[in-house]
mmCIF file of C-alpha atoms in Angstrom:
data_model
loop_
_atom_site.group_PDB
_atom_site.id
_atom_site.type_symbol
_atom_site.label_atom_id
_atom_site.label_comp_id
_atom_site.label_asym_id
_atom_site.label_seq_id
_atom_site.Cartn_x
_atom_site.Cartn_y
_atom_site.Cartn_z
ATOM 1 C CA UNK A 1 -45.211 39.180 -28.079
ATOM 2 C CA UNK A 2 -45.378 36.056 -30.182
ATOM 3 C CA UNK A 3 -46.297 38.157 -33.225
ATOM 4 C CA UNK A 4 -42.968 40.013 -32.927
ATOM 5 C CA UNK A 5 -40.950 36.930 -33.768
ATOM 6 C CA UNK A 6 -39.083 36.869 -37.061
ATOM 7 C CA UNK A 7 -40.589 33.927 -38.912
ATOM 8 C CA UNK A 8 -37.672 33.882 -41.408
ATOM 9 C CA UNK A 9 -35.238 32.877 -38.653
ATOM 10 C CA UNK A 10 -36.854 29.475 -38.280
ATOM 11 C CA UNK A 11 -38.404 29.985 -34.849
ATOM 12 C CA UNK A 12 -41.273 27.614 -34.348
ATOM 13 C CA UNK A 13 -40.465 25.587 -37.497
ATOM 14 C CA UNK A 14 -40.285 21.830 -37.767
ATOM 15 C CA UNK A 15 -37.128 19.729 -37.600
ATOM 16 C CA UNK A 16 -35.985 20.880 -41.049
ATOM 17 C CA UNK A 17 -36.259 24.538 -42.024
ATOM 18 C CA UNK A 18 -34.471 27.844 -42.562
ATOM 19 C CA UNK A 19 -32.509 29.289 -39.666
ATOM 20 C CA UNK A 20 -30.512 32.494 -39.311
ATOM 21 C CA UNK A 21 -26.870 32.269 -38.260
ATOM 22 C CA UNK A 22 -24.161 34.831 -37.667
ATOM 23 C CA UNK A 23 -20.832 33.916 -39.240
ATOM 24 C CA UNK A 24 -18.045 35.190 -41.470
ATOM 25 C CA UNK A 25 -18.902 35.340 -45.154
ATOM 26 C CA UNK A 26 -16.142 34.900 -47.750
ATOM 27 C CA UNK A 27 -16.407 37.773 -50.231
ATOM 28 C CA UNK A 28 -13.315 37.166 -52.337
ATOM 29 C CA UNK A 29 -10.352 34.795 -52.422
ATOM 30 C CA UNK A 30 -7.350 33.873 -54.538
ATOM 31 C CA UNK A 31 -4.562 31.325 -54.680
ATOM 32 C CA UNK A 32 -0.973 31.941 -55.643
ATOM 33 C CA UNK A 33 2.469 30.401 -55.901
ATOM 34 C CA UNK A 34 5.137 32.919 -54.965
ATOM 35 C CA UNK A 35 8.836 32.635 -55.698
ATOM 36 C CA UNK A 36 10.917 34.832 -53.414
ATOM 37 C CA UNK A 37 14.317 34.925 -55.062
ATOM 38 C CA UNK A 38 17.577 35.662 -53.219
ATOM 39 C CA UNK A 39 16.103 36.684 -49.867
ATOM 40 C CA UNK A 40 18.610 38.064 -47.368
ATOM 41 C CA UNK A 41 18.930 35.883 -44.268
ATOM 42 C CA UNK A 42 19.449 37.770 -41.018
ATOM 43 C CA UNK A 43 21.958 36.008 -38.792
ATOM 44 C CA UNK A 44 23.567 36.339 -35.416
ATOM 45 C CA UNK A 45 27.233 37.264 -35.051
ATOM 46 C CA UNK A 46 28.010 33.557 -34.752
ATOM 47 C CA UNK A 47 26.111 32.790 -37.962
ATOM 48 C CA UNK A 48 27.892 35.542 -39.903
ATOM 49 C CA UNK A 49 31.251 34.242 -38.734
ATOM 50 C CA UNK A 50 30.356 30.744 -39.933
ATOM 51 C CA UNK A 51 29.251 32.078 -43.334
ATOM 52 C CA UNK A 52 32.466 34.048 -43.739
ATOM 53 C CA UNK A 53 34.620 30.956 -43.125
ATOM 54 C CA UNK A 54 32.506 28.304 -44.862
ATOM 55 C CA UNK A 55 33.442 26.607 -48.120
ATOM 56 C CA UNK A 56 29.910 25.376 -48.793
ATOM 57 C CA UNK A 57 26.476 25.956 -47.198
ATOM 58 C CA UNK A 58 23.209 24.059 -47.515
ATOM 59 C CA UNK A 59 19.774 24.707 -46.024
ATOM 60 C CA UNK A 60 18.506 21.813 -43.940
ATOM 61 C CA UNK A 61 14.962 23.066 -43.301
ATOM 62 C CA UNK A 62 12.750 26.154 -43.357
ATOM 63 C CA UNK A 63 9.757 26.688 -41.094
ATOM 64 C CA UNK A 64 7.177 29.466 -40.805
ATOM 65 C CA UNK A 65 7.221 30.901 -37.293
ATOM 66 C CA UNK A 66 4.826 33.823 -37.751
ATOM 67 C CA UNK A 67 3.084 36.133 -40.166
ATOM 68 C CA UNK A 68 1.615 39.629 -40.257
ATOM 69 C CA UNK A 69 -1.640 40.074 -42.179
ATOM 70 C CA UNK A 70 -2.940 43.617 -42.742
ATOM 71 C CA UNK A 71 -5.977 44.974 -44.580
ATOM 72 C CA UNK A 72 -6.076 48.526 -45.972
ATOM 73 C CA UNK A 73 -8.726 50.157 -48.142
ATOM 74 C CA UNK A 74 -7.669 50.958 -51.710
ATOM 75 C CA UNK A 75 -8.077 54.715 -52.367
ATOM 76 C CA UNK A 76 -10.567 55.731 -55.095
ATOM 77 C CA UNK A 77 -11.732 52.125 -55.491
ATOM 78 C CA UNK A 78 -14.614 51.500 -53.128
ATOM 79 C CA UNK A 79 -15.039 47.991 -51.815
ATOM 80 C CA UNK A 80 -11.511 46.830 -52.632
ATOM 81 C CA UNK A 81 -8.769 46.256 -50.083
ATOM 82 C CA UNK A 82 -5.050 45.671 -50.173
ATOM 83 C CA UNK A 83 -4.003 42.593 -48.186
ATOM 84 C CA UNK A 84 -0.393 42.718 -47.038
ATOM 85 C CA UNK A 85 1.197 39.473 -45.884
ATOM 86 C CA UNK A 86 4.630 39.344 -44.278
ATOM 87 C CA UNK A 87 6.011 35.881 -43.527
ATOM 88 C CA UNK A 88 8.750 35.241 -40.988
ATOM 89 C CA UNK A 89 10.713 32.093 -41.789
ATOM 90 C CA UNK A 90 13.255 30.372 -39.572
ATOM 91 C CA UNK A 91 15.935 28.561 -41.549
ATOM 92 C CA UNK A 92 18.413 26.011 -40.285
ATOM 93 C CA UNK A 93 21.603 25.778 -42.322
ATOM 94 C CA UNK A 94 24.713 23.626 -42.267
ATOM 95 C CA UNK A 95 28.129 24.908 -43.312
ATOM 96 C CA UNK A 96 31.280 23.017 -44.288
ATOM 97 C CA UNK A 97 34.316 24.364 -42.463
ATOM 98 C CA UNK A 98 37.993 23.476 -42.608
ATOM 99 C CA UNK A 99 39.282 19.956 -41.907
ATOM 100 C CA UNK A 100 35.963 18.343 -42.819
ATOM 101 C CA UNK A 101 34.000 19.857 -39.939
ATOM 102 C CA UNK A 102 30.386 21.011 -40.240
ATOM 103 C CA UNK A 103 28.544 23.605 -38.209
ATOM 104 C CA UNK A 104 24.807 24.265 -37.932
ATOM 105 C CA UNK A 105 23.337 27.735 -37.472
ATOM 106 C CA UNK A 106 19.945 29.433 -37.762
ATOM 107 C CA UNK A 107 18.664 32.647 -39.292
ATOM 108 C CA UNK A 108 15.492 34.613 -40.055
ATOM 109 C CA UNK A 109 14.063 35.443 -43.482
ATOM 110 C CA UNK A 110 11.350 38.059 -44.136
ATOM 111 C CA UNK A 111 9.026 37.513 -47.118
ATOM 112 C CA UNK A 112 6.329 40.023 -48.086
ATOM 113 C CA UNK A 113 3.583 40.156 -50.726
ATOM 114 C CA UNK A 114 0.459 42.223 -51.519
ATOM 115 C CA UNK A 115 -2.824 41.280 -53.185
ATOM 116 C CA UNK A 116 -6.009 43.215 -54.003
ATOM 117 C CA UNK A 117 -9.339 41.613 -53.065
ATOM 118 C CA UNK A 118 -12.944 42.748 -52.899
ATOM 119 C CA UNK A 119 -14.179 43.169 -49.330
ATOM 120 C CA UNK A 120 -17.546 44.850 -49.725
ATOM 121 C CA UNK A 121 -18.738 48.228 -48.473
ATOM 122 C CA UNK A 122 -20.241 49.573 -45.291
ATOM 123 C CA UNK A 123 -19.100 49.573 -41.682
ATOM 124 C CA UNK A 124 -21.154 49.234 -38.512
ATOM 125 C CA UNK A 125 -20.273 48.986 -34.834
ATOM 126 C CA UNK A 126 -21.793 46.159 -32.786
ATOM 127 C CA UNK A 127 -22.130 46.005 -29.000
ATOM 128 C CA UNK A 128 -22.727 42.792 -27.082
ATOM 129 C CA UNK A 129 -24.073 42.179 -23.599
ATOM 130 C CA UNK A 130 -22.042 40.727 -20.760
ATOM 131 C CA UNK A 131 -23.322 39.073 -17.554
ATOM 132 C CA UNK A 132 -20.658 40.914 -15.551
ATOM 133 C CA UNK A 133 -21.844 44.360 -16.684
ATOM 134 C CA UNK A 134 -24.278 46.176 -14.406
ATOM 135 C CA UNK A 135 -26.831 48.720 -15.556
ATOM 136 C CA UNK A 136 -25.285 51.623 -13.616
ATOM 137 C CA UNK A 137 -21.814 50.174 -13.387
ATOM 138 C CA UNK A 138 -18.617 50.950 -15.246
ATOM 139 C CA UNK A 139 -19.074 50.807 -19.026
ATOM 140 C CA UNK A 140 -16.964 48.147 -20.673
ATOM 141 C CA UNK A 141 -15.311 49.669 -23.720
ATOM 142 C CA UNK A 142 -14.166 46.255 -24.994
ATOM 143 C CA UNK A 143 -17.650 44.935 -25.784
ATOM 144 C CA UNK A 144 -17.799 46.537 -29.220
ATOM 145 C CA UNK A 145 -16.652 45.285 -32.607
ATOM 146 C CA UNK A 146 -16.960 46.313 -36.241
ATOM 147 C CA UNK A 147 -17.794 44.343 -39.349
ATOM 148 C CA UNK A 148 -14.717 45.570 -41.183
ATOM 149 C CA UNK A 149 -13.279 42.925 -43.511
ATOM 150 C CA UNK A 150 -10.617 40.573 -42.210
ATOM 151 C CA UNK A 151 -8.080 38.623 -44.252
ATOM 152 C CA UNK A 152 -7.243 34.965 -43.724
ATOM 153 C CA UNK A 153 -4.088 33.394 -45.162
ATOM 154 C CA UNK A 154 -3.604 29.648 -45.543
ATOM 155 C CA UNK A 155 -0.173 28.411 -46.544
ATOM 156 C CA UNK A 156 2.176 25.456 -46.355
ATOM 157 C CA UNK A 157 5.750 25.342 -45.181
ATOM 158 C CA UNK A 158 8.105 27.164 -47.585
ATOM 159 C CA UNK A 159 10.124 25.204 -50.125
ATOM 160 C CA UNK A 160 13.837 25.979 -50.315
ATOM 161 C CA UNK A 161 14.819 26.485 -53.958
ATOM 162 C CA UNK A 162 18.443 27.624 -53.720
ATOM 163 C CA UNK A 163 21.095 28.707 -51.240
ATOM 164 C CA UNK A 164 23.973 30.999 -52.100
ATOM 165 C CA UNK A 165 26.512 33.294 -50.497
ATOM 166 C CA UNK A 166 27.058 36.677 -52.132
ATOM 167 C CA UNK A 167 28.466 40.072 -51.281
ATOM 168 C CA UNK A 168 25.931 42.659 -50.145
ATOM 169 C CA UNK A 169 24.450 44.304 -53.246
ATOM 170 C CA UNK A 170 22.822 47.234 -51.420
ATOM 171 C CA UNK A 171 23.801 49.922 -48.957
ATOM 172 C CA UNK A 172 24.140 48.923 -45.330
ATOM 173 C CA UNK A 173 21.325 51.205 -44.227
ATOM 174 C CA UNK A 174 18.756 49.556 -46.502
ATOM 175 C CA UNK A 175 19.783 46.082 -45.369
ATOM 176 C CA UNK A 176 19.655 46.968 -41.694
ATOM 177 C CA UNK A 177 16.244 48.620 -41.856
ATOM 178 C CA UNK A 178 14.453 45.327 -42.411
ATOM 179 C CA UNK A 179 16.372 43.630 -39.602
ATOM 180 C CA UNK A 180 15.322 46.328 -37.147
ATOM 181 C CA UNK A 181 11.661 45.825 -38.104
ATOM 182 C CA UNK A 182 11.610 42.139 -37.090
ATOM 183 C CA UNK A 183 9.465 41.776 -33.928
ATOM 184 C CA UNK A 184 11.160 40.717 -30.711
ATOM 185 C CA UNK A 185 8.949 37.638 -30.465
ATOM 186 C CA UNK A 186 10.329 36.457 -33.814
ATOM 187 C CA UNK A 187 13.923 37.254 -32.891
ATOM 188 C CA UNK A 188 13.498 35.212 -29.712
ATOM 189 C CA UNK A 189 12.979 32.047 -31.767
ATOM 190 C CA UNK A 190 16.723 31.706 -32.348
ATOM 191 C CA UNK A 191 19.631 31.710 -29.925
ATOM 192 C CA UNK A 192 21.540 34.968 -29.893
ATOM 193 C CA UNK A 193 20.833 38.476 -31.126
ATOM 194 C CA UNK A 194 20.429 39.289 -34.795
ATOM 195 C CA UNK A 195 23.125 41.540 -36.195
ATOM 196 C CA UNK A 196 21.682 44.781 -37.600
ATOM 197 C CA UNK A 197 24.932 46.593 -38.453
ATOM 198 C CA UNK A 198 26.920 43.918 -40.211
ATOM 199 C CA UNK A 199 29.922 44.799 -42.343
ATOM 200 C CA UNK A 200 28.815 45.523 -45.913
ATOM 201 C CA UNK A 201 32.064 43.997 -47.244
ATOM 202 C CA UNK A 202 31.403 40.603 -45.623
ATOM 203 C CA UNK A 203 29.539 37.886 -47.568
ATOM 204 C CA UNK A 204 25.827 37.466 -46.845
ATOM 205 C CA UNK A 205 23.581 34.444 -47.066
ATOM 206 C CA UNK A 206 20.704 34.490 -49.592
ATOM 207 C CA UNK A 207 18.028 31.828 -49.987
ATOM 208 C CA UNK A 208 15.234 31.507 -52.565
ATOM 209 C CA UNK A 209 11.839 30.268 -51.318
ATOM 210 C CA UNK A 210 8.676 28.973 -52.942
ATOM 211 C CA UNK A 211 5.353 29.314 -51.107
ATOM 212 C CA UNK A 212 1.861 28.129 -52.018
ATOM 213 C CA UNK A 213 -0.904 30.166 -50.389
ATOM 214 C CA UNK A 214 -4.643 30.819 -50.408
ATOM 215 C CA UNK A 215 -5.837 34.261 -49.296
ATOM 216 C CA UNK A 216 -9.450 35.153 -48.642
ATOM 217 C CA UNK A 217 -11.249 38.201 -47.276
ATOM 218 C CA UNK A 218 -14.247 37.845 -44.985
ATOM 219 C CA UNK A 219 -16.949 39.951 -43.339
ATOM 220 C CA UNK A 220 -19.294 39.161 -40.489
ATOM 221 C CA UNK A 221 -22.802 38.591 -41.838
ATOM 222 C CA UNK A 222 -26.144 37.018 -41.006
ATOM 223 C CA UNK A 223 -27.118 34.192 -43.343
ATOM 224 C CA UNK A 224 -30.217 32.054 -43.823
ATOM 225 C CA UNK A 225 -29.314 28.379 -44.134
ATOM 226 C CA UNK A 226 -31.108 25.061 -44.229
ATOM 227 C CA UNK A 227 -30.614 23.161 -40.987
ATOM 228 C CA UNK A 228 -32.013 20.373 -38.858
ATOM 229 C CA UNK A 229 -32.380 20.169 -35.107
ATOM 230 C CA UNK A 230 -29.512 18.660 -33.141
ATOM 231 C CA UNK A 231 -30.071 15.128 -31.907
ATOM 232 C CA UNK A 232 -28.281 13.265 -29.143
ATOM 233 C CA UNK A 233 -25.922 10.685 -30.705
ATOM 234 C CA UNK A 234 -26.811 7.016 -30.299
ATOM 235 C CA UNK A 235 -23.173 5.911 -30.193
ATOM 236 C CA UNK A 236 -21.754 5.444 -26.706
ATOM 237 C CA UNK A 237 -18.250 6.549 -25.768
ATOM 238 C CA UNK A 238 -15.533 3.905 -25.700
ATOM 239 C CA UNK A 239 -12.876 4.064 -23.032
ATOM 240 C CA UNK A 240 -9.388 4.739 -24.338
ATOM 241 C CA UNK A 241 -7.715 2.554 -21.693
ATOM 242 C CA UNK A 242 -8.315 -0.868 -20.249
ATOM 243 C CA UNK A 243 -6.987 -1.829 -16.849
ATOM 244 C CA UNK A 244 -7.731 -5.530 -17.350
ATOM 245 C CA UNK A 245 -5.885 -6.078 -20.609
ATOM 246 C CA UNK A 246 -3.382 -3.433 -21.822
ATOM 247 C CA UNK A 247 -3.369 -4.966 -25.334
ATOM 248 C CA UNK A 248 -7.131 -4.752 -25.843
ATOM 249 C CA UNK A 249 -6.982 -1.248 -27.314
ATOM 250 C CA UNK A 250 -4.156 -2.218 -29.666
ATOM 251 C CA UNK A 251 -6.070 -5.261 -30.872
ATOM 252 C CA UNK A 252 -9.004 -3.090 -31.910
ATOM 253 C CA UNK A 253 -6.852 -0.927 -34.180
ATOM 254 C CA UNK A 254 -7.037 -1.755 -37.918
ATOM 255 C CA UNK A 255 -3.872 -2.897 -39.631
ATOM 256 C CA UNK A 256 -2.257 0.105 -41.453
ATOM 257 C CA UNK A 257 -2.171 -1.462 -44.903
ATOM 258 C CA UNK A 258 -1.692 1.880 -46.687
ATOM 259 C CA UNK A 259 1.532 2.510 -44.761
ATOM 260 C CA UNK A 260 3.084 -0.550 -46.354
ATOM 261 C CA UNK A 261 1.961 0.224 -49.892
ATOM 262 C CA UNK A 262 4.221 1.802 -52.491
ATOM 263 C CA UNK A 263 2.519 4.342 -54.743
ATOM 264 C CA UNK A 264 3.085 3.312 -58.356
ATOM 265 C CA UNK A 265 0.557 5.570 -60.061
ATOM 266 C CA UNK A 266 3.280 7.889 -61.285
ATOM 267 C CA UNK A 267 5.217 4.960 -62.769
ATOM 268 C CA UNK A 268 2.123 3.628 -64.502
ATOM 269 C CA UNK A 269 1.438 6.978 -66.157
ATOM 270 C CA UNK A 270 5.010 7.313 -67.360
ATOM 271 C CA UNK A 271 5.041 3.743 -68.670
ATOM 272 C CA UNK A 272 1.896 4.381 -70.664
ATOM 273 C CA UNK A 273 3.508 7.439 -72.246
ATOM 274 C CA UNK A 274 6.605 5.443 -73.189
ATOM 275 C CA UNK A 275 8.923 7.013 -70.634
ATOM 276 C CA UNK A 276 11.007 5.560 -67.832
ATOM 277 C CA UNK A 277 10.013 5.982 -64.223
ATOM 278 C CA UNK A 278 13.464 5.211 -62.865
ATOM 279 C CA UNK A 279 12.311 2.078 -61.021
ATOM 280 C CA UNK A 280 13.708 -0.455 -63.461
ATOM 281 C CA UNK A 281 10.615 -0.593 -65.683
ATOM 282 C CA UNK A 282 10.531 0.934 -69.149
#
């Protein structure tokens, strides 16, 4: 039985050697900066009423509340996949009304993009054991998985570039179709129900966004890596509280010097180039 062991997996090796691990392997990735110009903001009936009576509107903040990431094989191009990303952004706006009053309201924006990445070929089905499964018992159909490629999207909060109010430039049916496709879980993030059959003659709110993102495509794979055996740490745990002296924990904290520093690197670079940094130095 000992001869059946796979020597390449590091079994029986010393403290440093090659071991086999199962993990996700990154096959392809890309980074991008996307500018979504004049995106229609879906509002509630209250929000549309505020927009219709506002003299000026500004966007206070924009926050990602969800995203859909889909992977589809590209026809006639083996190994390549189309990654579709749909962002759902919650925006909080403030409108200037009559007599110097302001009113805040929220809305939902839908941003979508597609990229093509290489995801490899081949597809297998894997089954895993479970302690709760008996030999002659009911077969668990949820213990299988495939090694189909998966897409991972990393992004930061969207940047608001512009806010404007314009008349609807498309037919009402095309505008309402996107509103009806917003999931209920996303719609529940704001108070009230989104209006899907708004009047095409009423003004609509449009916001331009900028998003930085990194998209990668992965597959499950077995890899040989260099590793060392795990050792028990020598450092002992320190209690986070002290009943004897409540200030003892605070006294052990280092002084946050960096919090009190003012970054002047940008000013130094501009001064060297002969420009003004706006801080009184030329």
